[in-house]
XYZ file of N, CA, C and O in Angstrom:
580
model
N 0.831 -1.183 0.000
C 0.000 0.000 0.000
C 0.876 1.248 0.000
O 1.817 1.341 0.761
N 0.534 2.169 -0.831
C 1.288 3.422 -0.921
C 0.776 4.392 0.144
O -0.413 4.660 0.239
N 1.701 4.909 0.947
C 1.329 5.864 1.991
C 1.675 7.278 1.564
O 2.586 7.503 0.769
N 0.951 8.221 2.124
C 1.227 9.634 1.904
C 0.715 10.409 3.110
O 0.065 9.861 3.995
N 1.027 11.676 3.138
C 0.541 12.572 4.187
C -0.412 13.560 3.534
O -0.051 14.223 2.555
N -1.633 13.637 4.044
C -2.618 14.589 3.540
C -2.576 15.804 4.446
O -2.738 15.690 5.665
N -2.330 16.978 3.846
C -2.217 18.236 4.584
C -3.445 19.076 4.259
O -3.705 19.362 3.088
N -4.199 19.445 5.284
C -5.380 20.281 5.089
C -5.069 21.681 5.608
O -4.509 21.834 6.684
N -5.471 22.659 4.828
C -5.190 24.042 5.176
C -6.342 24.644 5.970
O -7.471 24.206 5.881
N -6.027 25.694 6.720
C -7.068 26.342 7.523
C -7.650 27.533 6.769
O -8.413 27.348 5.829
N -7.286 28.733 7.129
C -7.934 29.914 6.569
C -7.661 30.141 5.090
O -8.322 30.957 4.465
N -6.732 29.427 4.508
C -6.459 29.583 3.073
C -7.709 29.270 2.260
O -7.959 29.880 1.227
N -8.508 28.335 2.721
C -9.699 27.940 1.979
C -10.743 29.048 1.915
O -11.658 28.979 1.110
N -10.589 30.090 2.738
C -11.538 31.195 2.732
C -11.191 32.256 1.694
O -11.995 33.145 1.438
N -10.020 32.174 1.120
C -9.590 33.187 0.170
C -10.382 33.069 -1.128
O -10.906 32.023 -1.466
N -10.411 34.137 -1.881
C -11.189 34.169 -3.125
C -10.367 33.776 -4.334
O -9.752 32.720 -4.388
N -10.361 34.679 -5.325
C -9.679 34.391 -6.588
C -8.167 34.280 -6.459
O -7.508 33.819 -7.366
N -7.609 34.709 -5.344
C -6.156 34.635 -5.161
C -5.743 33.441 -4.289
O -4.613 33.357 -3.845
N -6.655 32.499 -4.066
C -6.351 31.333 -3.232
C -5.159 30.562 -3.777
O -4.335 30.065 -3.033
N -5.064 30.464 -5.100
C -3.953 29.711 -5.696
C -2.600 30.287 -5.296
O -1.626 29.547 -5.174
N -2.528 31.585 -5.071
C -1.267 32.196 -4.640
C -0.897 31.736 -3.232
O 0.266 31.435 -2.947
N -1.885 31.661 -2.352
C -1.643 31.199 -0.982
C -1.267 29.718 -0.975
O -0.379 29.298 -0.235
N -1.957 28.923 -1.810
C -1.645 27.493 -1.880
C -0.238 27.270 -2.438
O 0.487 26.389 -1.974
N 0.155 28.080 -3.428
C 1.506 27.965 -3.982
C 2.544 28.325 -2.930
O 3.593 27.673 -2.817
N 2.254 29.334 -2.137
C 3.182 29.735 -1.075
C 3.290 28.638 -0.015
O 4.371 28.358 0.505
N 2.168 28.007 0.329
C 2.200 26.897 1.280
C 3.033 25.739 0.732
O 3.786 25.111 1.469
N 2.900 25.475 -0.570
C 3.684 24.389 -1.181
C 5.179 24.691 -1.068
O 5.971 23.809 -0.718
N 5.564 25.931 -1.336
C 6.973 26.318 -1.210
C 7.444 26.201 0.236
O 8.553 25.750 0.510
N 6.600 26.624 1.173
C 6.950 26.579 2.588
C 7.113 25.128 3.061
O 8.052 24.803 3.781
N 6.206 24.256 2.643
C 6.304 22.841 3.014
C 7.563 22.230 2.426
O 8.308 21.522 3.111
N 7.826 22.503 1.150
C 9.032 21.965 0.496
C 10.290 22.455 1.205
O 11.239 21.681 1.404
N 10.307 23.712 1.609
C 11.459 24.272 2.307
C 11.704 23.556 3.636
O 12.830 23.192 3.962
N 10.645 23.310 4.387
C 10.794 22.666 5.697
C 11.105 21.180 5.598
O 11.663 20.604 6.529
N 10.733 20.553 4.485
C 11.019 19.126 4.325
C 12.362 18.873 3.638
O 12.825 17.735 3.615
N 12.969 19.927 3.111
C 14.253 19.766 2.433
C 15.281 19.188 3.404
O 15.398 19.616 4.539
N 15.976 18.164 2.960
C 16.990 17.534 3.778
C 16.449 16.457 4.705
O 17.206 15.777 5.380
N 15.132 16.292 4.754
C 14.523 15.284 5.633
C 14.174 14.001 4.885
O 13.838 13.006 5.505
N 14.223 14.044 3.562
C 13.864 12.880 2.754
C 13.488 13.334 1.362
O 13.449 14.526 1.059
N 13.217 12.377 0.509
C 12.859 12.664 -0.875
C 11.338 12.642 -0.996
O 10.732 11.584 -1.123
N 10.707 13.811 -0.940
C 9.261 13.912 -0.961
C 8.787 14.608 -2.222
O 9.483 15.456 -2.769
N 7.595 14.256 -2.655
C 6.937 14.963 -3.747
C 5.667 15.585 -3.189
O 5.026 15.028 -2.297
N 5.313 16.747 -3.720
C 4.116 17.458 -3.283
C 3.126 17.504 -4.440
O 3.499 17.797 -5.572
N 1.875 17.236 -4.127
C 0.818 17.311 -5.124
C -0.257 18.234 -4.578
O -0.877 17.946 -3.557
N -0.448 19.366 -5.248
C -1.447 20.335 -4.802
C -2.827 19.903 -5.250
O -3.028 19.483 -6.381
N -3.774 20.009 -4.344
C -5.176 19.747 -4.638
C -5.967 20.899 -4.050
O -5.422 21.726 -3.330
N -7.246 20.957 -4.331
C -8.077 22.045 -3.835
C -8.134 22.012 -2.309
O -8.649 21.066 -1.715
N -7.577 23.036 -1.661
C -7.601 23.226 -0.211
C -6.868 22.135 0.566
O -7.068 21.973 1.757
N -6.004 21.386 -0.104
C -5.203 20.368 0.573
C -3.985 20.066 -0.280
O -3.894 20.480 -1.420
N -3.070 19.326 0.316
C -1.862 18.932 -0.388
C -1.506 17.521 0.043
O -1.773 17.124 1.180
N -0.908 16.771 -0.869
C -0.483 15.412 -0.568
C 1.041 15.358 -0.642
O 1.638 15.792 -1.623
N 1.661 14.848 0.418
C 3.106 14.680 0.494
C 3.369 13.178 0.409
O 2.844 12.411 1.208
N 4.166 12.764 -0.570
C 4.459 11.340 -0.747
C 5.948 11.167 -0.993
O 6.670 12.128 -1.258
N 6.399 9.937 -0.904
C 7.791 9.645 -1.175
C 8.340 8.592 -0.242
O 7.670 8.156 0.697
N 9.580 8.193 -0.491
C 10.180 7.121 0.309
C 10.705 7.565 1.668
O 11.200 6.751 2.440
N 10.596 8.839 1.993
C 11.092 9.327 3.278
C 10.198 8.913 4.433
O 9.164 8.263 4.260
N 10.571 9.304 5.638
C 9.810 9.007 6.848
C 8.573 9.901 6.883
O 8.656 11.095 7.191
N 7.419 9.326 6.584
C 6.190 10.120 6.508
C 5.706 10.572 7.885
O 5.055 11.598 8.002
N 6.037 9.817 8.916
C 5.695 10.255 10.269
C 6.424 11.538 10.625
O 5.850 12.473 11.190
N 7.711 11.603 10.271
C 8.505 12.813 10.496
C 7.952 13.963 9.660
O 7.820 15.089 10.151
N 7.616 13.679 8.406
C 7.062 14.720 7.534
C 5.758 15.262 8.113
O 5.533 16.475 8.124
N 4.904 14.377 8.625
C 3.635 14.814 9.217
C 3.883 15.697 10.432
O 3.204 16.713 10.624
N 4.868 15.325 11.257
C 5.189 16.138 12.441
C 5.691 17.523 12.047
O 5.299 18.526 12.648
N 6.556 17.586 11.045
C 7.117 18.866 10.604
C 6.035 19.747 10.005
O 5.871 20.917 10.371
N 5.269 19.203 9.069
C 4.253 19.984 8.360
C 3.125 20.394 9.305
O 2.577 21.492 9.191
N 2.796 19.559 10.268
C 1.718 19.869 11.197
C 1.970 21.091 12.052
O 1.037 21.693 12.586
N 3.234 21.491 12.189
C 3.589 22.652 13.006
C 3.627 23.961 12.217
O 3.832 25.024 12.789
N 3.424 23.893 10.898
C 3.527 25.097 10.075
C 2.269 25.957 10.181
O 1.158 25.435 10.273
N 2.444 27.284 10.160
C 1.282 28.177 10.174
C 0.435 27.964 8.921
O 0.958 27.763 7.830
N -0.874 27.988 9.075
C -1.782 27.808 7.944
C -2.211 26.374 7.729
O -3.094 26.103 6.919
N -1.599 25.436 8.463
C -1.971 24.031 8.343
C -2.983 23.714 9.440
O -2.708 23.902 10.621
N -4.151 23.234 9.033
C -5.189 22.887 10.008
C -4.887 21.544 10.649
O -4.925 21.404 11.858
N -4.592 20.528 9.826
C -4.250 19.215 10.349
C -3.605 18.364 9.268
O -3.655 18.715 8.082
N -2.975 17.300 9.688
C -2.322 16.364 8.768
C -2.721 14.940 9.150
O -3.035 14.667 10.305
N -2.729 14.070 8.162
C -3.051 12.661 8.386
C -2.148 11.809 7.514
O -1.940 12.127 6.345
N -1.628 10.736 8.075
C -0.920 9.749 7.264
C -1.999 8.852 6.682
O -2.868 8.354 7.402
N -1.989 8.690 5.368
C -3.051 7.967 4.673
C -2.470 6.848 3.819
O -1.319 6.919 3.389
N -3.282 5.830 3.594
C -2.937 4.738 2.691
C -3.785 4.853 1.440
O -5.009 4.964 1.529
N -3.147 4.813 0.291
C -3.878 4.868 -0.970
C -4.272 3.443 -1.346
O -3.428 2.560 -1.407
N -5.560 3.235 -1.571
C -6.065 1.923 -1.978
C -6.977 2.092 -3.190
O -7.405 3.201 -3.513
N -7.284 0.992 -3.812
C -8.182 0.966 -4.956
C -9.573 1.425 -4.538
O -9.944 1.343 -3.367
N -10.380 1.868 -5.485
C -11.751 2.294 -5.209
C -12.687 1.114 -4.989
O -13.834 1.287 -4.636
N -12.193 -0.088 -5.195
C -12.980 -1.299 -5.034
C -13.346 -1.484 -3.559
O -12.488 -1.353 -2.680
N -14.605 -1.805 -3.269
C -15.067 -1.942 -1.892
C -14.290 -3.012 -1.133
O -13.963 -2.821 0.038
N -13.945 -4.106 -1.783
C -13.199 -5.162 -1.083
C -11.799 -4.687 -0.711
O -11.289 -5.025 0.359
N -11.171 -3.869 -1.553
C -9.845 -3.327 -1.235
C -9.928 -2.333 -0.073
O -9.072 -2.334 0.815
N -10.962 -1.507 -0.076
C -11.149 -0.542 1.011
C -11.416 -1.285 2.317
O -10.839 -0.961 3.366
N -12.256 -2.315 2.254
C -12.576 -3.109 3.442
C -11.329 -3.781 3.990
O -11.079 -3.749 5.205
N -10.534 -4.373 3.114
C -9.316 -5.049 3.558
C -8.340 -4.057 4.200
O -7.714 -4.362 5.212
N -8.226 -2.866 3.628
C -7.344 -1.845 4.204
C -7.830 -1.448 5.598
O -7.023 -1.279 6.516
N -9.141 -1.312 5.781
C -9.694 -0.971 7.098
C -9.426 -2.080 8.108
O -9.024 -1.808 9.246
N -9.628 -3.323 7.700
C -9.403 -4.454 8.607
C -7.929 -4.556 8.998
O -7.606 -4.814 10.158
N -7.048 -4.317 8.047
C -5.611 -4.333 8.341
C -5.255 -3.225 9.322
O -4.494 -3.431 10.264
N -5.831 -2.043 9.129
C -5.574 -0.920 10.023
C -6.038 -1.235 11.447
O -5.309 -1.010 12.416
N -7.251 -1.764 11.580
C -7.776 -2.093 12.911
C -6.910 -3.167 13.568
O -6.595 -3.085 14.761
N -6.498 -4.152 12.787
C -5.641 -5.212 13.325
C -4.322 -4.642 13.847
O -3.843 -5.025 14.917
N -3.742 -3.708 13.105
C -2.489 -3.071 13.550
C -2.707 -2.272 14.829
O -1.868 -2.289 15.730
N -3.834 -1.578 14.916
C -4.121 -0.792 16.113
C -4.328 -1.695 17.326
O -3.856 -1.399 18.419
N -5.025 -2.801 17.127
C -5.271 -3.728 18.232
C -3.990 -4.428 18.676
O -3.838 -4.752 19.858
N -3.056 -4.654 17.760
C -1.785 -5.291 18.106
C -0.976 -4.413 19.062
O -0.168 -4.922 19.836
N -1.206 -3.113 19.024
C -0.499 -2.195 19.908
C -1.147 -2.108 21.289
O -0.619 -1.449 22.170
N -2.283 -2.780 21.451
C -3.005 -2.758 22.732
C -3.166 -4.183 23.231
O -4.120 -4.863 22.869
N -2.264 -4.641 24.069
C -2.345 -6.020 24.549
C -3.584 -6.304 25.396
O -4.006 -7.443 25.515
N -4.200 -5.286 25.948
C -5.386 -5.473 26.789
C -6.689 -5.379 25.991
O -7.771 -5.339 26.567
N -6.594 -5.358 24.662
C -7.769 -5.145 23.821
C -8.838 -6.216 24.015
O -10.027 -5.928 23.925
N -8.453 -7.427 24.288
C -9.421 -8.510 24.475
C -10.073 -8.455 25.855
O -11.137 -9.025 26.054
N -9.430 -7.781 26.815
C -9.895 -7.804 28.198
C -10.957 -6.756 28.511
O -11.796 -6.962 29.376
N -10.886 -5.622 27.865
C -11.863 -4.590 28.169
C -12.527 -4.110 26.884
O -11.927 -4.169 25.810
N -13.753 -3.670 26.993
C -14.480 -3.261 25.780
C -13.853 -2.021 25.142
O -13.494 -1.074 25.833
N -13.712 -2.087 23.862
C -13.191 -0.962 23.091
C -14.262 -0.576 22.084
O -14.806 -1.427 21.381
N -14.564 0.705 22.038
C -15.548 1.171 21.074
C -14.838 1.738 19.855
O -13.676 2.142 19.929
N -15.530 1.740 18.735
C -14.961 2.297 17.512
C -16.078 2.934 16.697
O -17.259 2.702 16.936
N -15.691 3.718 15.757
C -16.635 4.322 14.825
C -15.968 4.471 13.470
O -14.749 4.565 13.375
N -16.755 4.453 12.440
C -16.246 4.623 11.081
C -16.910 5.853 10.489
O -18.141 5.968 10.499
N -16.111 6.759 9.996
C -16.608 7.964 9.342
C -16.022 7.986 7.940
O -14.810 8.116 7.777
N -16.854 7.822 6.951
C -16.399 7.822 5.564
C -16.728 9.156 4.920
O -17.815 9.701 5.117
N -15.775 9.680 4.200
C -15.980 10.936 3.491
C -15.448 10.759 2.079
O -14.269 10.492 1.879
N -16.324 10.858 1.108
C -15.927 10.666 -0.284
C -15.518 12.004 -0.895
O -16.342 12.884 -1.043
N -14.276 12.131 -1.260
C -13.835 13.349 -1.938
C -14.402 13.370 -3.358
O -14.747 14.402 -3.885
N -14.486 12.182 -3.959
C -15.043 12.044 -5.307
C -16.504 11.625 -5.172
O -16.813 10.475 -4.853
N -17.417 12.546 -5.401
C -18.843 12.278 -5.202
C -19.420 11.353 -6.276
O -20.570 10.954 -6.204
N -18.623 10.997 -7.274
C -19.093 10.049 -8.297
C -18.962 8.606 -7.816
O -19.390 7.687 -8.500
N -18.388 8.387 -6.633
C -18.274 7.032 -6.096
C -19.687 6.463 -5.970
O -20.601 7.160 -5.524
N -19.888 5.209 -6.361
C -21.247 4.672 -6.477
C -22.004 4.440 -5.166
O -23.163 4.050 -5.202
N -21.397 4.701 -4.027
C -22.066 4.437 -2.751
C -22.018 5.695 -1.887
O -20.976 6.323 -1.769
N -23.140 6.068 -1.269
C -23.132 7.236 -0.371
C -22.201 7.017 0.822
O -21.957 5.885 1.239
N -21.716 8.103 1.387
C -20.770 8.038 2.501
C -21.299 7.248 3.685
O -20.581 6.436 4.271
N -22.539 7.472 4.063
C -23.105 6.782 5.232
C -23.211 5.276 4.987
O -22.965 4.479 5.885
N -23.574 4.888 3.766
C -23.664 3.463 3.442
C -22.278 2.822 3.455
O -22.099 1.707 3.957
N -21.289 3.523 2.919
C -19.916 3.026 2.928
C -19.427 2.844 4.370
O -18.850 1.813 4.719
N -19.683 3.827 5.223
C -19.278 3.740 6.624
C -19.965 2.566 7.313
O -19.338 1.843 8.094
N -21.242 2.341 7.020
C -21.970 1.234 7.634
C -21.398 -0.118 7.196
O -21.235 -1.028 8.010
N -21.085 -0.251 5.921
C -20.520 -1.512 5.426
C -19.147 -1.779 6.042
O -18.837 -2.906 6.424
N -18.319 -0.741 6.140
C -16.990 -0.912 6.734
C -17.114 -1.234 8.225
O -16.399 -2.094 8.745
N -18.017 -0.551 8.912
C -18.228 -0.825 10.331
C -18.707 -2.251 10.572
O -18.263 -2.922 11.504
N -19.592 -2.736 9.696
C -20.088 -4.102 9.835
C -18.973 -5.118 9.597
O -18.870 -6.121 10.302
N -18.103 -4.843 8.622
C -16.979 -5.744 8.357
C -16.027 -5.797 9.550
O -15.534 -6.869 9.921
N -15.786 -4.651 10.172
C -14.923 -4.609 11.358
C -15.579 -5.377 12.504
O -14.928 -6.160 13.186
N -16.883 -5.160 12.697
C -17.613 -5.849 13.764
C -17.621 -7.363 13.550
O -17.444 -8.132 14.497
N -17.765 -7.807 12.298
C -17.753 -9.237 11.994
C -16.386 -9.858 12.281
O -16.292 -10.978 12.778
N -15.331 -9.143 11.932
C -13.975 -9.674 12.108
C -13.499 -9.591 13.552
O -12.765 -10.444 14.030
N -13.896 -8.548 14.252
C -13.464 -8.324 15.628
C -14.709 -8.155 16.507
O -15.053 -7.030 16.904
N -15.391 -9.244 16.848
C -16.655 -9.129 17.569
C -16.536 -8.567 18.985
O -17.530 -8.143 19.562
N -15.326 -8.537 19.545
C -15.162 -7.977 20.892
C -15.196 -6.440 20.889
O -15.305 -5.823 21.936
N -15.130 -5.840 19.726
C -15.229 -4.379 19.637
C -16.692 -3.966 19.646
O -17.553 -4.668 19.140
N -16.954 -2.825 20.243
C -18.334 -2.326 20.301
C -18.472 -1.086 19.461
O -17.610 -0.268 19.384
């Protein structure tokens, strides 16, 4: 699975016709702060940016998260649009999270799934996608609530 860091901007999204200038400046600022930390590529998108590459993405997320104008950052896994691929990625993620908690079987752990489709042409509504993923997690890990 290909990982990247998704960077979401704060007040930049409120700008009008000159928003592209602010986004370009943020791209330069991010590139400047990541220089020397690894080989990263930046991909500008509307009101967000994707940082990818073979470098340490956790370090990149920490660095970029401290920059002015950045609302939040997330390390993300890129998967196919196929529902089975998305489901498998979610199950793998939950399994990794549970492996870090040795007491997971002993006490009840609650979870929630929030799906947000950036591409509204995806054939399933967000709430239905979240319900299907939540059901798959519940089926695989019945001790979770």
